[in-house]
């Protein structure tokens, strides 16, 4: 057998969407890898490449042929294949003919139900050259494209117009037509630096040829690392540190083929504008890296990544400085302009901004949030007057020019303008914190006021949008209710707020300007519980543990959390398994028993094992009850774990279903008491345990 | 080869006209009605509909009342110019041709960092959307580049390629000016004539009109009248006059918007009303061309068969 070969596929396109470039490349790479494997051509390594103008995959160590396969075709059963005299029937003859052989050449296959005629043949595997073109076409057709397009008068659809395709096995070009283009061995380099087509001599030399002759670093990670290195180097040379993040680095990497970092300056006077605004301008609009000095303060400089080794770098630098100047001037103008009016003075304008047609304007919403927030003030230990104030001006920054231009600065600008207006520090902080957490892993509000405001705001939105019948369905969640629900839950749990969520939702629903369906609060509550499930799944908590607590439907998420922690700890105990199993068993007994007396009568317990269980149960009830009240479920479950021997002993030695009706009923009542004790915390019968 | 940069605004326009004329474009003139962009010119909006081939290039005066800054902002105007190119079907080398047009303006791709950055254009009022980029010149957006996928609610077959140059920005770049008003438009016997000489007063006065004086009481019924007229004209199969009513309705809406006379929720409804007009007009235009037997299609195939 010949040594394995290297396969190369490159799709050359017009500039691809940067934010989905990597995802697209990963999907293509995985598609080729899996498809090669499932076609008996599994490679040693499959590597993806991508740049603005190309998606490529290189598979190393691809076998040259698929292995031969034994194909088995089942025919009629022996009974149907031969008549009484042993002569082949029409069915047998027909089957043999369809296989192109005589009946005598067919094999036999046995199964439990009888014996059948069978035709076995070796199907020779195809060679790579003949298999790969179709395989590649299928993978390309199945790519999850963010947005398909057509171009010119062609019928082909792709993310961007396709101009060239390379499909090679070692030095050989494969005969293929992909995305409307005939495959060849010609790639293209950098638009300006290497405008002529480059010929690839061998599939294994792809990346080297592009880098050495084409001014293209085709490997995304390599390009990204180079950018990160250049940024760091330039920042150090400028006496600062670059403000970078993964998303920005990824996006910049997807926008260039040959990165060249350069430092630009802007007028120091703009440093009077809040740094968040400047950072937003530089990163968001221009994909620049801002620079910080030794004290963590912004410097009047930025790093841009050009896609060119310019013959006159000074012009590129000056050009970029020209772009940022009017943008910063705008930001400075908004900053000066917005501060001419206080946030509070804008409150009357909130009535002119629709929140949602049926749910009124932002003034209406702010009033609702203020009311709901006041109810939280006690638990959160914050001043109701401050809370009212914060709620009433919470949305006013949405009316400023700055937030109009930079919507992502909502809240942050609220804080700056509130400080400027002389609002209390706590109010200013709450205006920013109301939007926390903004994304998974983001911090929750630090201040009580911020927590109260953030919680009230989300519960009002959830109640309102559910009330008008627009709850999320499937992928559709236009009001981001899933995120709102999770944020509210995180605030109560991580902020350790003992709040009755259902009661709060009921109040929020009642405050909506539309008539809610009966049971709507429960619907919202259940929706939030589903988010809670996702929250714990993300933390690796088992579904059964979650279900065990959910079965009790605690109304306060913090209470839920404490029960869940206790249940998780409980299942680590050696007693857990057998107690879970016992509870399952008890549940079955109770279900079959139907009517169960409220309490058992201790004097009617006659067997030692049942008397022992009753005593132990009484003891644990006594010690656990104060623990329930303190929500110290973990200690309570520890206490309950000590029941294990008594419970096991009971089931080993006592016959619950005694013929004597009174004894039987009394024993069932005893078990019911035991079950109810556990149910104070969770339905442990749902936990893993052998029965 | 990179050419010398045009020195004045009018030279810039001439250079682009010459370049695209050489590419087989019919060089048209600005449409004589108020519109927000070169896309709204019937030579783009209507010609992009249906199967007939078409190549045109023209300067279009663009009006965006809300962008007015009373002549105070060096980068923003409520009246400015776009150089619009429509190539239907989009040629396969359209990006290369575009880059060559920049070279023709003296912009050397080995000196300047030129990039195509994803920006998918969409016009809710025109029922149009496309896929494409904004073109960056050293980080500055100088052109909008779009492959039309849908126009007036109709799928584009073939697809048109649209190139819209921001003339003022490019001119500021080439002339090295920080304010639009300092651009040299042309040269008189007395010296340079600046953009400000020509348009500053217009920006001041029109901003005042747009933001303060436009008579909303008159504009609301006027919008309704344009809408009714458009409906009647599409019903009569007169797509071209109907389209002018779409343009009038659209500009009327823009004025009302600048006066803050339309609430956020109402805004959506107005946009929808204009889109419905645009779609009805697009359908009428298609039907009209179809009734004529798509004459430019025949011309194209005749030219092809002569050529071969």
mmCIF file with all atom_site columns, C-alpha atoms in Angstrom, chain A residues 13-20 53 147-155 157 159-163 190-193 252 255-256 285-288 305-313 315-323 325-327 330 333-334 352-354 357 405, chain B residues 5 69 73-76 89-96 99 106 108-120 122 129-134 136-141 145 147-149 155-160 169 172-179 263-265:
data_model
loop_
_atom_site.group_PDB
_atom_site.id
_atom_site.type_symbol
_atom_site.label_atom_id
_atom_site.label_alt_id
_atom_site.label_comp_id
_atom_site.label_asym_id
_atom_site.label_entity_id
_atom_site.label_seq_id
_atom_site.pdbx_PDB_ins_code
_atom_site.Cartn_x
_atom_site.Cartn_y
_atom_site.Cartn_z
_atom_site.occupancy
_atom_site.B_iso_or_equiv
_atom_site.pdbx_formal_charge
_atom_site.auth_seq_id
_atom_site.auth_comp_id
_atom_site.auth_asym_id
_atom_site.auth_atom_id
_atom_site.pdbx_PDB_model_num
ATOM 1   C CA . UNK A 1 13  ? -13.751 34.258 -1.711  1.00 0.00 ? 13  UNK A CA 1
ATOM 2   C CA . UNK A 1 14  ? -14.391 37.953 -1.423  1.00 0.00 ? 14  UNK A CA 1
ATOM 3   C CA . UNK A 1 15  ? -14.014 39.310 2.129   1.00 0.00 ? 15  UNK A CA 1
ATOM 4   C CA . UNK A 1 16  ? -15.886 37.058 4.547   1.00 0.00 ? 16  UNK A CA 1
ATOM 5   C CA . UNK A 1 17  ? -17.869 38.316 7.556   1.00 0.00 ? 17  UNK A CA 1
ATOM 6   C CA . UNK A 1 18  ? -15.266 38.668 10.338  1.00 0.00 ? 18  UNK A CA 1
ATOM 7   C CA . UNK A 1 19  ? -17.512 37.789 13.250  1.00 0.00 ? 19  UNK A CA 1
ATOM 8   C CA . UNK A 1 20  ? -18.469 34.404 11.848  1.00 0.00 ? 20  UNK A CA 1
ATOM 9   C CA . UNK A 1 53  ? -10.434 35.847 1.569   1.00 0.00 ? 53  UNK A CA 1
ATOM 10  C CA . UNK A 1 147 ? -26.373 34.603 5.554   1.00 0.00 ? 147 UNK A CA 1
ATOM 11  C CA . UNK A 1 148 ? -26.473 33.193 2.053   1.00 0.00 ? 148 UNK A CA 1
ATOM 12  C CA . UNK A 1 149 ? -26.092 35.387 -1.006  1.00 0.00 ? 149 UNK A CA 1
ATOM 13  C CA . UNK A 1 150 ? -26.123 35.161 -4.768  1.00 0.00 ? 150 UNK A CA 1
ATOM 14  C CA . UNK A 1 151 ? -23.993 37.209 -7.134  1.00 0.00 ? 151 UNK A CA 1
ATOM 15  C CA . UNK A 1 152 ? -23.889 38.105 -10.817 1.00 0.00 ? 152 UNK A CA 1
ATOM 16  C CA . UNK A 1 153 ? -26.212 35.914 -12.900 1.00 0.00 ? 153 UNK A CA 1
ATOM 17  C CA . UNK A 1 154 ? -25.152 32.677 -11.205 1.00 0.00 ? 154 UNK A CA 1
ATOM 18  C CA . UNK A 1 155 ? -27.235 30.245 -9.207  1.00 0.00 ? 155 UNK A CA 1
ATOM 19  C CA . UNK A 1 157 ? -25.107 30.533 -3.129  1.00 0.00 ? 157 UNK A CA 1
ATOM 20  C CA . UNK A 1 159 ? -21.518 33.656 2.201   1.00 0.00 ? 159 UNK A CA 1
ATOM 21  C CA . UNK A 1 160 ? -19.598 35.776 -0.295  1.00 0.00 ? 160 UNK A CA 1
ATOM 22  C CA . UNK A 1 161 ? -18.782 35.321 -3.984  1.00 0.00 ? 161 UNK A CA 1
ATOM 23  C CA . UNK A 1 162 ? -16.370 32.458 -4.642  1.00 0.00 ? 162 UNK A CA 1
ATOM 24  C CA . UNK A 1 163 ? -13.494 33.064 -7.049  1.00 0.00 ? 163 UNK A CA 1
ATOM 25  C CA . UNK A 1 190 ? -2.589  39.411 -0.424  1.00 0.00 ? 190 UNK A CA 1
ATOM 26  C CA . UNK A 1 191 ? -4.583  41.809 -2.620  1.00 0.00 ? 191 UNK A CA 1
ATOM 27  C CA . UNK A 1 192 ? -1.930  44.515 -2.751  1.00 0.00 ? 192 UNK A CA 1
ATOM 28  C CA . UNK A 1 193 ? 1.303   42.665 -1.991  1.00 0.00 ? 193 UNK A CA 1
ATOM 29  C CA . UNK A 1 252 ? -9.129  42.069 14.094  1.00 0.00 ? 252 UNK A CA 1
ATOM 30  C CA . UNK A 1 255 ? -10.048 41.433 9.157   1.00 0.00 ? 255 UNK A CA 1
ATOM 31  C CA . UNK A 1 256 ? -6.438  41.065 8.019   1.00 0.00 ? 256 UNK A CA 1
ATOM 32  C CA . UNK A 1 285 ? -16.079 51.601 15.678  1.00 0.00 ? 285 UNK A CA 1
ATOM 33  C CA . UNK A 1 286 ? -12.460 51.389 14.621  1.00 0.00 ? 286 UNK A CA 1
ATOM 34  C CA . UNK A 1 287 ? -11.228 48.075 16.061  1.00 0.00 ? 287 UNK A CA 1
ATOM 35  C CA . UNK A 1 288 ? -8.303  49.888 17.688  1.00 0.00 ? 288 UNK A CA 1
ATOM 36  C CA . UNK A 1 305 ? -3.780  46.865 12.890  1.00 0.00 ? 305 UNK A CA 1
ATOM 37  C CA . UNK A 1 306 ? -3.354  47.545 9.197   1.00 0.00 ? 306 UNK A CA 1
ATOM 38  C CA . UNK A 1 307 ? -3.491  44.847 6.554   1.00 0.00 ? 307 UNK A CA 1
ATOM 39  C CA . UNK A 1 308 ? -0.475  46.218 4.749   1.00 0.00 ? 308 UNK A CA 1
ATOM 40  C CA . UNK A 1 309 ? 3.238   46.753 4.979   1.00 0.00 ? 309 UNK A CA 1
ATOM 41  C CA . UNK A 1 310 ? 2.849   50.213 3.585   1.00 0.00 ? 310 UNK A CA 1
ATOM 42  C CA . UNK A 1 311 ? 5.509   51.899 1.471   1.00 0.00 ? 311 UNK A CA 1
ATOM 43  C CA . UNK A 1 312 ? 4.617   55.001 3.450   1.00 0.00 ? 312 UNK A CA 1
ATOM 44  C CA . UNK A 1 313 ? 3.424   53.921 6.928   1.00 0.00 ? 313 UNK A CA 1
ATOM 45  C CA . UNK A 1 315 ? 0.214   57.991 5.625   1.00 0.00 ? 315 UNK A CA 1
ATOM 46  C CA . UNK A 1 316 ? -1.605  55.001 7.061   1.00 0.00 ? 316 UNK A CA 1
ATOM 47  C CA . UNK A 1 317 ? -1.029  56.340 10.546  1.00 0.00 ? 317 UNK A CA 1
ATOM 48  C CA . UNK A 1 318 ? -2.142  59.850 9.644   1.00 0.00 ? 318 UNK A CA 1
ATOM 49  C CA . UNK A 1 319 ? -5.201  58.424 7.915   1.00 0.00 ? 319 UNK A CA 1
ATOM 50  C CA . UNK A 1 320 ? -6.265  56.513 10.990  1.00 0.00 ? 320 UNK A CA 1
ATOM 51  C CA . UNK A 1 321 ? -5.710  59.549 13.178  1.00 0.00 ? 321 UNK A CA 1
ATOM 52  C CA . UNK A 1 322 ? -7.970  61.533 10.847  1.00 0.00 ? 322 UNK A CA 1
ATOM 53  C CA . UNK A 1 323 ? -10.786 59.030 11.275  1.00 0.00 ? 323 UNK A CA 1
ATOM 54  C CA . UNK A 1 325 ? -10.592 62.737 15.396  1.00 0.00 ? 325 UNK A CA 1
ATOM 55  C CA . UNK A 1 326 ? -14.153 63.598 14.288  1.00 0.00 ? 326 UNK A CA 1
ATOM 56  C CA . UNK A 1 327 ? -15.489 60.621 16.223  1.00 0.00 ? 327 UNK A CA 1
ATOM 57  C CA . UNK A 1 330 ? -18.526 64.025 18.428  1.00 0.00 ? 330 UNK A CA 1
ATOM 58  C CA . UNK A 1 333 ? -19.592 67.372 21.928  1.00 0.00 ? 333 UNK A CA 1
ATOM 59  C CA . UNK A 1 334 ? -22.161 64.919 23.308  1.00 0.00 ? 334 UNK A CA 1
ATOM 60  C CA . UNK A 1 352 ? -42.499 60.245 24.935  1.00 0.00 ? 352 UNK A CA 1
ATOM 61  C CA . UNK A 1 353 ? -40.547 57.009 24.568  1.00 0.00 ? 353 UNK A CA 1
ATOM 62  C CA . UNK A 1 354 ? -42.529 53.844 24.081  1.00 0.00 ? 354 UNK A CA 1
ATOM 63  C CA . UNK A 1 357 ? -47.111 49.612 22.901  1.00 0.00 ? 357 UNK A CA 1
ATOM 64  C CA . UNK A 1 405 ? -24.739 57.205 19.716  1.00 0.00 ? 405 UNK A CA 1
ATOM 65  C CA . UNK B 2 5   ? -4.951  62.666 -7.440  1.00 0.00 ? 5   UNK B CA 1
ATOM 66  C CA . UNK B 2 69  ? -25.793 70.717 11.734  1.00 0.00 ? 69  UNK B CA 1
ATOM 67  C CA . UNK B 2 73  ? -19.971 70.449 12.040  1.00 0.00 ? 73  UNK B CA 1
ATOM 68  C CA . UNK B 2 74  ? -17.011 69.935 9.695   1.00 0.00 ? 74  UNK B CA 1
ATOM 69  C CA . UNK B 2 75  ? -18.092 66.378 8.869   1.00 0.00 ? 75  UNK B CA 1
ATOM 70  C CA . UNK B 2 76  ? -21.862 66.390 8.615   1.00 0.00 ? 76  UNK B CA 1
ATOM 71  C CA . UNK B 2 89  ? -25.259 41.692 -13.474 1.00 0.00 ? 89  UNK B CA 1
ATOM 72  C CA . UNK B 2 90  ? -22.398 42.305 -11.071 1.00 0.00 ? 90  UNK B CA 1
ATOM 73  C CA . UNK B 2 91  ? -19.179 41.440 -12.947 1.00 0.00 ? 91  UNK B CA 1
ATOM 74  C CA . UNK B 2 92  ? -17.040 38.759 -11.333 1.00 0.00 ? 92  UNK B CA 1
ATOM 75  C CA . UNK B 2 93  ? -14.104 41.164 -11.074 1.00 0.00 ? 93  UNK B CA 1
ATOM 76  C CA . UNK B 2 94  ? -16.157 43.991 -9.568  1.00 0.00 ? 94  UNK B CA 1
ATOM 77  C CA . UNK B 2 95  ? -13.852 44.369 -6.554  1.00 0.00 ? 95  UNK B CA 1
ATOM 78  C CA . UNK B 2 96  ? -10.774 44.607 -8.767  1.00 0.00 ? 96  UNK B CA 1
ATOM 79  C CA . UNK B 2 99  ? -9.845  49.074 -6.613  1.00 0.00 ? 99  UNK B CA 1
ATOM 80  C CA . UNK B 2 106 ? -4.293  58.456 -7.042  1.00 0.00 ? 106 UNK B CA 1
ATOM 81  C CA . UNK B 2 108 ? -2.016  53.574 -4.229  1.00 0.00 ? 108 UNK B CA 1
ATOM 82  C CA . UNK B 2 109 ? -2.965  50.206 -2.684  1.00 0.00 ? 109 UNK B CA 1
ATOM 83  C CA . UNK B 2 110 ? 0.667   49.671 -1.641  1.00 0.00 ? 110 UNK B CA 1
ATOM 84  C CA . UNK B 2 111 ? 0.634   52.872 0.379   1.00 0.00 ? 111 UNK B CA 1
ATOM 85  C CA . UNK B 2 112 ? -2.907  52.966 1.725   1.00 0.00 ? 112 UNK B CA 1
ATOM 86  C CA . UNK B 2 113 ? -4.585  50.282 3.780   1.00 0.00 ? 113 UNK B CA 1
ATOM 87  C CA . UNK B 2 114 ? -7.747  49.494 1.822   1.00 0.00 ? 114 UNK B CA 1
ATOM 88  C CA . UNK B 2 115 ? -10.181 47.001 3.294   1.00 0.00 ? 115 UNK B CA 1
ATOM 89  C CA . UNK B 2 116 ? -13.605 45.539 2.726   1.00 0.00 ? 116 UNK B CA 1
ATOM 90  C CA . UNK B 2 117 ? -15.339 45.387 6.107   1.00 0.00 ? 117 UNK B CA 1
ATOM 91  C CA . UNK B 2 118 ? -18.646 43.560 6.395   1.00 0.00 ? 118 UNK B CA 1
ATOM 92  C CA . UNK B 2 119 ? -21.670 45.818 6.294   1.00 0.00 ? 119 UNK B CA 1
ATOM 93  C CA . UNK B 2 120 ? -24.906 44.411 4.992   1.00 0.00 ? 120 UNK B CA 1
ATOM 94  C CA . UNK B 2 122 ? -30.737 47.317 4.227   1.00 0.00 ? 122 UNK B CA 1
ATOM 95  C CA . UNK B 2 129 ? -31.479 44.487 1.223   1.00 0.00 ? 129 UNK B CA 1
ATOM 96  C CA . UNK B 2 130 ? -28.078 43.402 0.141   1.00 0.00 ? 130 UNK B CA 1
ATOM 97  C CA . UNK B 2 131 ? -24.843 41.871 1.250   1.00 0.00 ? 131 UNK B CA 1
ATOM 98  C CA . UNK B 2 132 ? -21.558 43.690 1.169   1.00 0.00 ? 132 UNK B CA 1
ATOM 99  C CA . UNK B 2 133 ? -19.057 45.929 2.836   1.00 0.00 ? 133 UNK B CA 1
ATOM 100 C CA . UNK B 2 134 ? -18.067 49.400 3.728   1.00 0.00 ? 134 UNK B CA 1
ATOM 101 C CA . UNK B 2 136 ? -12.090 51.403 4.591   1.00 0.00 ? 136 UNK B CA 1
ATOM 102 C CA . UNK B 2 137 ? -9.297  53.655 3.461   1.00 0.00 ? 137 UNK B CA 1
ATOM 103 C CA . UNK B 2 138 ? -6.823  53.714 6.379   1.00 0.00 ? 138 UNK B CA 1
ATOM 104 C CA . UNK B 2 139 ? -9.758  53.095 8.704   1.00 0.00 ? 139 UNK B CA 1
ATOM 105 C CA . UNK B 2 140 ? -12.117 55.621 7.091   1.00 0.00 ? 140 UNK B CA 1
ATOM 106 C CA . UNK B 2 141 ? -15.286 54.507 5.367   1.00 0.00 ? 141 UNK B CA 1
ATOM 107 C CA . UNK B 2 145 ? -20.359 48.257 -1.663  1.00 0.00 ? 145 UNK B CA 1
ATOM 108 C CA . UNK B 2 147 ? -24.703 43.045 -3.853  1.00 0.00 ? 147 UNK B CA 1
ATOM 109 C CA . UNK B 2 148 ? -28.457 43.601 -4.045  1.00 0.00 ? 148 UNK B CA 1
ATOM 110 C CA . UNK B 2 149 ? -30.384 40.514 -3.002  1.00 0.00 ? 149 UNK B CA 1
ATOM 111 C CA . UNK B 2 155 ? -35.652 38.840 -5.412  1.00 0.00 ? 155 UNK B CA 1
ATOM 112 C CA . UNK B 2 156 ? -32.847 40.136 -7.626  1.00 0.00 ? 156 UNK B CA 1
ATOM 113 C CA . UNK B 2 157 ? -32.040 37.912 -10.592 1.00 0.00 ? 157 UNK B CA 1
ATOM 114 C CA . UNK B 2 158 ? -29.484 38.693 -11.797 1.00 0.00 ? 158 UNK B CA 1
ATOM 115 C CA . UNK B 2 159 ? -27.802 40.386 -8.857  1.00 0.00 ? 159 UNK B CA 1
ATOM 116 C CA . UNK B 2 160 ? -26.689 43.991 -9.241  1.00 0.00 ? 160 UNK B CA 1
ATOM 117 C CA . UNK B 2 169 ? -14.921 62.109 2.419   1.00 0.00 ? 169 UNK B CA 1
ATOM 118 C CA . UNK B 2 172 ? -11.221 65.578 2.116   1.00 0.00 ? 172 UNK B CA 1
ATOM 119 C CA . UNK B 2 173 ? -8.754  62.756 2.091   1.00 0.00 ? 173 UNK B CA 1
ATOM 120 C CA . UNK B 2 174 ? -7.220  63.586 -1.255  1.00 0.00 ? 174 UNK B CA 1
ATOM 121 C CA . UNK B 2 175 ? -7.061  67.289 -0.536  1.00 0.00 ? 175 UNK B CA 1
ATOM 122 C CA . UNK B 2 176 ? -5.922  66.831 3.085   1.00 0.00 ? 176 UNK B CA 1
ATOM 123 C CA . UNK B 2 177 ? -8.698  68.971 4.606   1.00 0.00 ? 177 UNK B CA 1
ATOM 124 C CA . UNK B 2 178 ? -10.234 68.634 8.048   1.00 0.00 ? 178 UNK B CA 1
ATOM 125 C CA . UNK B 2 179 ? -13.475 70.383 7.158   1.00 0.00 ? 179 UNK B CA 1
ATOM 126 C CA . UNK B 2 263 ? -43.476 59.148 17.719  1.00 0.00 ? 263 UNK B CA 1
ATOM 127 C CA . UNK B 2 264 ? -41.316 56.050 17.906  1.00 0.00 ? 264 UNK B CA 1
ATOM 128 C CA . UNK B 2 265 ? -44.205 53.669 17.349  1.00 0.00 ? 265 UNK B CA 1
#
